[in-house]
Amino acid sequence: MKPMLDLKKQYLTIKDEIIESVNEVLESAHYVLGKKGAALEEKVRAYHGMQEAIGVASGTDALHLAVRALGIGRGDEVITTPFTFFATAEAIMYVGATPVFVDVEPDTCNLDPNQIEAKITKKTKAILPVHIFGHPADMDEIVRIAEKHELPVVEDCAQSFGASLHGKKTGSFGAAGCFSFYPSKNLGGYGDGGMLALNNADMAADIRKLRNHGSRGGYRHECLGYNSRLDEIQAAILFIKMKHIDEYNRKRREKASLYTKLLADAVACPVEKPGAFHVYNQYTIQSPQRDRIQQALKESGIPSVVYYPIPLHMQEAMQPYGYREGDFPVSERAARAVLSLPMYPELESVDIEETAAVIRRCLG
Ligand SMILES: *Cc1c(COP(=O)(O)O)cnc(C)c1O
């Protein structure tokens, strides 16, 4: 079986830089909250044109701490999408708030802004869009609605590092942009990691405390916090990968356009809305023949993955909220039709051609 993404291949292209950077950390003997983490925060902050960036232990923690720092808690509601990875909802549930789902657009699979206002109540405390697969959500509309109702926006940018809308980067639209550096993300470390980008100094100070046991140092604890720091070794790796992120995203876009050229008349290919800059964390097609396509690919040694087979409202863990099958028909249809194909910057054109040929043959 070929790989969905070949992390080793990428590693070999930057091996010397990575080893040197990691070695600096090893030699420094400073492994948590040191210079590399601060340097990475500065790089990510500047890249997004934000005032603050804060490294944390994972993308999930970035979302959780953003929701916490906004003072959201028991009895509150947060509007989000059911078509995402479970962590998006977990962040809301950790603080005791309720994820209130709004269905998605059929083409991008992102939160459908036309359905948001109907779900806003007195209990709504934030809107949490996800830039799924690397395509920016419709932030023009989402921010407009949020401002009208005086609600903060928290962006789940776990799949969208470097994506933008009208030249503005995802993660820079709302109260906080939340990033994941899980290895398979388009900016991935060699372990877990995450970051927040924000423009509010008070909120940033709170999050810096929360990630460090409620402490600014000196064993003084001002509040209940967490152990959620980005370690120096991950920061050293990500610092190097940050130098290449625009090139990696450009290459993903090239691979995506080749896939689309070869597949556009056979399946529904990912779209790129006007003004959007898609970074293709996943290249995800949709077809009613999805299972047949996946089987044909498997028989040819080509992997593919269904992100995501079960929308969040139908997950067992969500039962207490009382959602039902049929509540979010677009998400449910997407869950039956989506298939993500191999995608990474070093993917070869011949592999894309072969994958496309297998799909076309299977659909006859
Ligand atoms: C990966 C992911 C997360 C969680 O990030 P971790 O770093 O794995 O905790 C959250 N939301 C989405 C959409 C993701 O893809």
XYZ file of C-alpha atoms and ligand atoms in Angstrom:
379
model
C 0.000 0.000 0.000
C 1.267 3.478 -0.883
C 1.101 6.151 1.853
C -1.674 8.764 2.377
C 1.146 11.102 3.247
C 4.865 10.389 3.257
C 6.358 12.106 6.288
C 9.670 10.301 5.878
C 10.145 11.645 2.371
C 9.667 15.193 3.620
C 11.932 14.604 6.603
C 14.773 13.535 4.328
C 14.579 16.835 2.441
C 15.073 18.884 5.637
C 16.962 16.375 7.778
C 20.131 18.434 8.297
C 18.227 21.576 9.303
C 15.979 19.624 11.668
C 18.821 17.774 13.356
C 20.747 21.012 13.869
C 17.715 22.763 15.325
C 16.802 19.876 17.629
C 20.428 19.536 18.659
C 20.475 23.169 19.800
C 17.640 22.320 22.169
C 19.310 19.148 23.399
C 22.544 21.032 24.063
C 20.744 23.920 25.742
C 19.179 21.512 28.262
C 16.131 23.792 28.272
C 13.228 21.620 27.183
C 10.019 23.425 28.134
C 9.134 27.128 27.719
C 12.465 28.249 26.296
C 13.883 30.133 23.326
C 12.691 27.850 20.510
C 9.087 28.029 21.639
C 9.308 31.811 21.887
C 10.936 32.013 18.441
C 8.212 29.833 16.916
C 5.478 31.889 18.584
C 7.026 35.033 17.110
C 7.208 33.474 13.640
C 3.588 32.292 13.710
C 2.419 35.610 15.188
C 4.133 37.651 12.459
C 2.942 35.279 9.710
C -0.653 35.979 10.728
C -0.159 39.678 11.442
C -1.475 39.158 14.960
C -0.400 40.678 18.272
C 0.068 37.413 20.158
C 0.779 33.737 19.518
C 0.913 31.127 22.266
C 2.243 27.593 21.943
C 0.247 24.839 23.652
C 0.343 21.058 23.831
C -2.159 20.319 21.034
C -4.768 21.762 18.719
C -7.431 20.412 21.036
C -5.906 22.353 23.922
C -5.707 25.501 21.787
C -9.477 25.281 21.235
C -10.183 24.358 24.850
C -8.099 27.212 26.267
C -9.670 29.708 23.848
C -13.162 28.679 24.953
C -12.081 28.749 28.623
C -10.422 32.148 28.331
C -13.610 33.578 26.819
C -15.335 32.657 30.081
C -17.647 30.128 28.430
C -18.985 27.470 30.787
C -21.902 25.432 32.036
C -25.242 26.335 30.485
C -23.657 28.235 27.607
C -23.974 27.335 23.939
C -21.373 27.466 21.193
C -22.373 27.239 17.539
C -20.227 24.909 15.449
C -20.253 22.387 12.611
C -21.118 18.698 12.914
C -18.825 17.897 9.987
C -15.423 17.996 11.682
C -13.041 16.049 13.868
C -14.442 15.297 17.319
C -11.943 17.619 19.079
C -13.851 20.690 17.859
C -16.849 19.680 19.973
C -14.745 18.299 22.812
C -13.291 21.760 23.411
C -16.822 23.072 23.955
C -17.868 20.109 26.103
C -14.782 20.322 28.373
C -16.028 23.610 29.829
C -19.558 22.246 30.293
C -21.036 24.176 27.367
C -23.292 22.696 24.677
C -22.188 22.348 21.057
C -25.066 23.683 18.959
C -24.631 22.362 15.470
C -25.392 24.171 12.239
C -25.290 22.254 8.962
C -22.605 22.777 6.331
C -22.407 23.928 2.719
C -22.509 20.935 0.347
C -19.440 21.968 -1.667
C -16.895 23.143 0.942
C -18.364 21.134 3.859
C -17.842 24.306 5.964
C -20.380 25.893 8.337
C -23.296 27.310 6.323
C -23.635 30.961 7.408
C -27.234 31.105 6.169
C -28.278 28.709 8.909
C -26.420 30.309 11.835
C -28.796 33.062 12.933
C -31.713 30.656 13.421
C -29.628 28.882 16.078
C -28.547 31.940 18.076
C -30.197 32.134 21.508
C -29.578 34.098 24.726
C -27.266 31.262 25.755
C -25.057 31.497 22.652
C -21.586 32.620 23.720
C -19.454 32.071 20.600
C -19.310 30.810 17.023
C -16.660 28.203 16.279
C -16.164 27.603 12.536
C -13.710 25.020 11.202
C -11.759 25.546 7.981
C -12.295 21.959 7.018
C -9.764 20.233 4.723
C -7.892 23.577 4.419
C -10.607 25.641 2.706
C -11.486 28.830 4.609
C -15.011 28.981 5.989
C -17.144 31.921 4.805
C -15.614 34.325 7.320
C -17.109 37.423 5.659
C -20.582 36.257 6.630
C -19.636 34.517 9.879
C -17.851 37.611 11.204
C -20.734 39.843 10.092
C -23.257 37.695 11.970
C -20.982 37.449 15.008
C -20.524 41.223 15.158
C -24.240 41.826 14.773
C -24.920 39.573 17.781
C -21.758 40.618 19.678
C -20.406 37.087 19.745
C -16.723 36.159 19.689
C -15.483 33.862 16.923
C -12.989 31.073 17.633
C -11.468 29.590 14.487
C -10.469 25.925 14.275
C -7.484 26.193 11.932
C -6.168 22.685 12.626
C -6.340 21.911 8.897
C -5.781 25.367 7.444
C -2.346 26.749 8.310
C -1.603 29.344 5.623
C -5.079 29.311 4.078
C -6.676 32.703 3.505
C -9.765 34.559 2.371
C -9.263 37.755 0.332
C -5.604 37.615 1.415
C -6.444 37.474 5.137
C -5.127 34.363 6.863
C -7.425 31.912 8.626
C -6.892 32.348 12.354
C -6.796 36.142 12.100
C -10.527 36.841 11.772
C -11.872 36.312 15.259
C -11.060 36.348 18.961
C -8.655 33.422 18.578
C -7.200 31.259 15.828
C -6.408 27.721 16.985
C -3.781 25.621 15.223
C -2.728 21.987 15.492
C 0.770 20.692 14.779
C -0.226 17.027 14.874
C 2.159 15.229 12.460
C -0.412 14.745 9.690
C -1.453 18.417 9.549
C -0.080 20.575 6.765
C 2.226 22.184 9.338
C 3.037 19.139 11.447
C 5.615 18.452 14.120
C 6.999 15.093 15.159
C 4.571 14.715 18.027
C 1.684 16.719 19.470
C 1.575 20.499 19.504
C -0.708 23.460 18.970
C -0.876 27.247 19.007
C -3.279 30.139 19.415
C -3.078 33.458 17.589
C -4.957 36.424 18.992
C -5.110 40.205 19.262
C -6.222 40.656 22.860
C -3.391 41.123 25.391
C -5.557 40.283 28.427
C -6.884 37.116 26.878
C -3.350 36.170 25.827
C -2.085 36.677 29.387
C -4.897 34.440 30.662
C -4.043 31.709 28.169
C -0.330 31.886 29.036
C -1.356 31.307 32.657
C -3.851 28.556 31.830
C -1.268 26.568 29.858
C 1.095 26.686 32.836
C -0.933 25.575 35.888
C -2.468 29.005 36.375
C 0.958 30.456 37.014
C 3.084 33.240 35.557
C 6.040 31.638 37.310
C 7.602 31.543 40.740
C 5.167 28.886 42.047
C 2.426 31.485 42.454
C -0.865 30.063 41.126
C -3.550 32.626 40.380
C -6.121 30.202 38.987
C -6.713 26.565 38.192
C -4.791 25.820 35.020
C -3.441 22.971 32.939
C -0.173 21.446 31.881
C -0.338 22.434 28.215
C 2.955 23.719 26.897
C 4.502 23.211 23.475
C 7.842 21.555 24.165
C 11.122 22.935 22.839
C 11.916 19.935 20.650
C 8.614 20.254 18.767
C 9.162 24.007 18.508
C 12.644 23.420 17.062
C 11.184 21.133 14.393
C 8.246 23.423 13.626
C 10.540 26.449 13.402
C 12.307 24.770 10.482
C 9.066 23.585 8.891
C 7.614 27.112 9.143
C 10.334 28.282 6.735
C 8.917 25.891 4.156
C 5.190 26.184 4.815
C 4.385 28.457 1.875
C 6.291 26.156 -0.478
C 4.531 23.100 0.988
C 1.138 24.730 0.541
C 2.002 25.788 -3.010
C 2.948 22.208 -3.854
C -0.274 20.891 -2.314
C -2.198 23.294 -4.528
C -0.319 22.031 -7.615
C -1.143 18.409 -6.720
C -4.756 19.392 -6.141
C -5.097 21.084 -9.505
C -3.718 18.000 -11.261
C -6.204 15.763 -9.414
C -9.030 18.120 -10.339
C -7.980 18.267 -13.981
C -8.070 14.474 -14.175
C -11.196 13.874 -12.086
C -13.522 16.839 -12.602
C -15.899 15.033 -14.959
C -16.000 11.824 -12.889
C -16.598 12.945 -9.284
C -17.292 16.145 -7.312
C -13.848 17.655 -6.778
C -13.015 20.169 -4.040
C -13.974 23.731 -4.930
C -12.131 26.958 -4.231
C -14.607 29.764 -3.607
C -13.897 33.294 -4.941
C -11.234 34.949 -2.795
C -10.361 31.687 -1.059
C -6.850 30.247 -0.886
C -7.249 26.525 -0.177
C -4.249 24.674 1.304
C -5.575 21.137 0.745
C -4.708 19.618 4.086
C -6.932 16.959 2.508
C -7.894 16.502 -1.124
C -11.458 15.284 -0.665
C -13.730 14.181 -3.471
C -17.431 13.376 -3.157
C -19.252 10.629 -5.020
C -22.336 8.491 -4.463
C -20.053 5.600 -5.576
C -17.634 6.354 -2.735
C -17.399 2.811 -1.323
C -16.829 1.308 -4.750
C -14.086 3.848 -5.463
C -12.397 3.145 -2.153
C -12.469 -0.605 -2.821
C -11.012 -0.186 -6.330
C -8.221 2.023 -4.967
C -7.455 -0.493 -2.242
C -7.190 -3.302 -4.809
C -4.611 -1.160 -6.645
C -2.591 -0.524 -3.485
C -3.745 3.101 -3.184
C -4.925 4.292 0.217
C -7.857 6.629 0.828
C -9.608 7.727 4.012
C -13.145 8.764 4.872
C -12.867 12.030 6.818
C -15.445 11.802 8.452
C -17.745 8.781 8.380
C -20.008 9.858 11.271
C -21.065 13.493 11.734
C -20.635 14.657 15.327
C -24.360 14.834 16.104
C -24.581 11.083 15.433
C -21.609 10.124 17.598
C -22.309 7.977 20.632
C -20.500 10.504 22.838
C -23.044 13.161 21.810
C -26.126 11.179 22.831
C -26.802 13.309 25.937
C -27.495 16.313 23.680
C -30.432 14.574 22.008
C -29.535 15.084 18.371
C -31.040 12.699 15.811
C -30.277 11.275 12.415
C -31.797 13.652 9.868
C -31.004 16.797 11.882
C -28.149 17.834 9.564
C -28.849 16.276 6.171
C -25.998 17.959 4.273
C -23.427 16.699 6.777
C -24.991 13.238 6.733
C -24.895 13.143 2.930
C -21.268 14.343 2.942
C -20.341 11.602 5.428
C -21.629 9.044 2.905
C -19.936 10.634 -0.118
C -16.526 11.996 0.928
C -13.230 10.319 0.220
C -9.817 11.863 0.863
C -7.068 10.867 -1.561
C -3.306 10.772 -0.946
C -2.049 14.355 -0.528
C 1.323 15.723 0.547
C 3.800 18.186 -0.970
C 6.158 15.460 -2.207
C 3.420 13.387 -3.911
C 4.459 12.506 -7.480
C 2.392 13.364 -10.557
C 2.546 9.738 -11.724
C 0.868 8.669 -8.486
C -1.890 11.227 -8.971
C -2.355 10.035 -12.556
C -2.574 6.424 -11.427
C -5.089 7.233 -8.675
C -7.229 9.200 -11.115
C -7.064 6.389 -13.693
C -8.227 3.808 -11.137
C -11.154 6.021 -10.111
C -12.178 6.674 -13.716
C -11.945 2.996 -14.633
C -14.014 2.008 -11.613
C -16.776 4.449 -12.554
C -16.592 3.103 -16.100
C -6.553 17.684 14.224
C -7.740 18.492 14.516
C -7.996 18.999 15.807
C -7.204 18.597 17.012
O -5.843 18.867 16.953
P -4.846 17.992 17.870
O -3.549 18.719 17.725
O -4.804 16.621 17.294
O -5.354 18.007 19.259
C -9.080 19.833 15.980
N -9.886 20.147 14.954
C -9.690 19.672 13.713
C -10.608 20.101 12.610
C -8.611 18.814 13.455
O -8.428 18.346 12.211
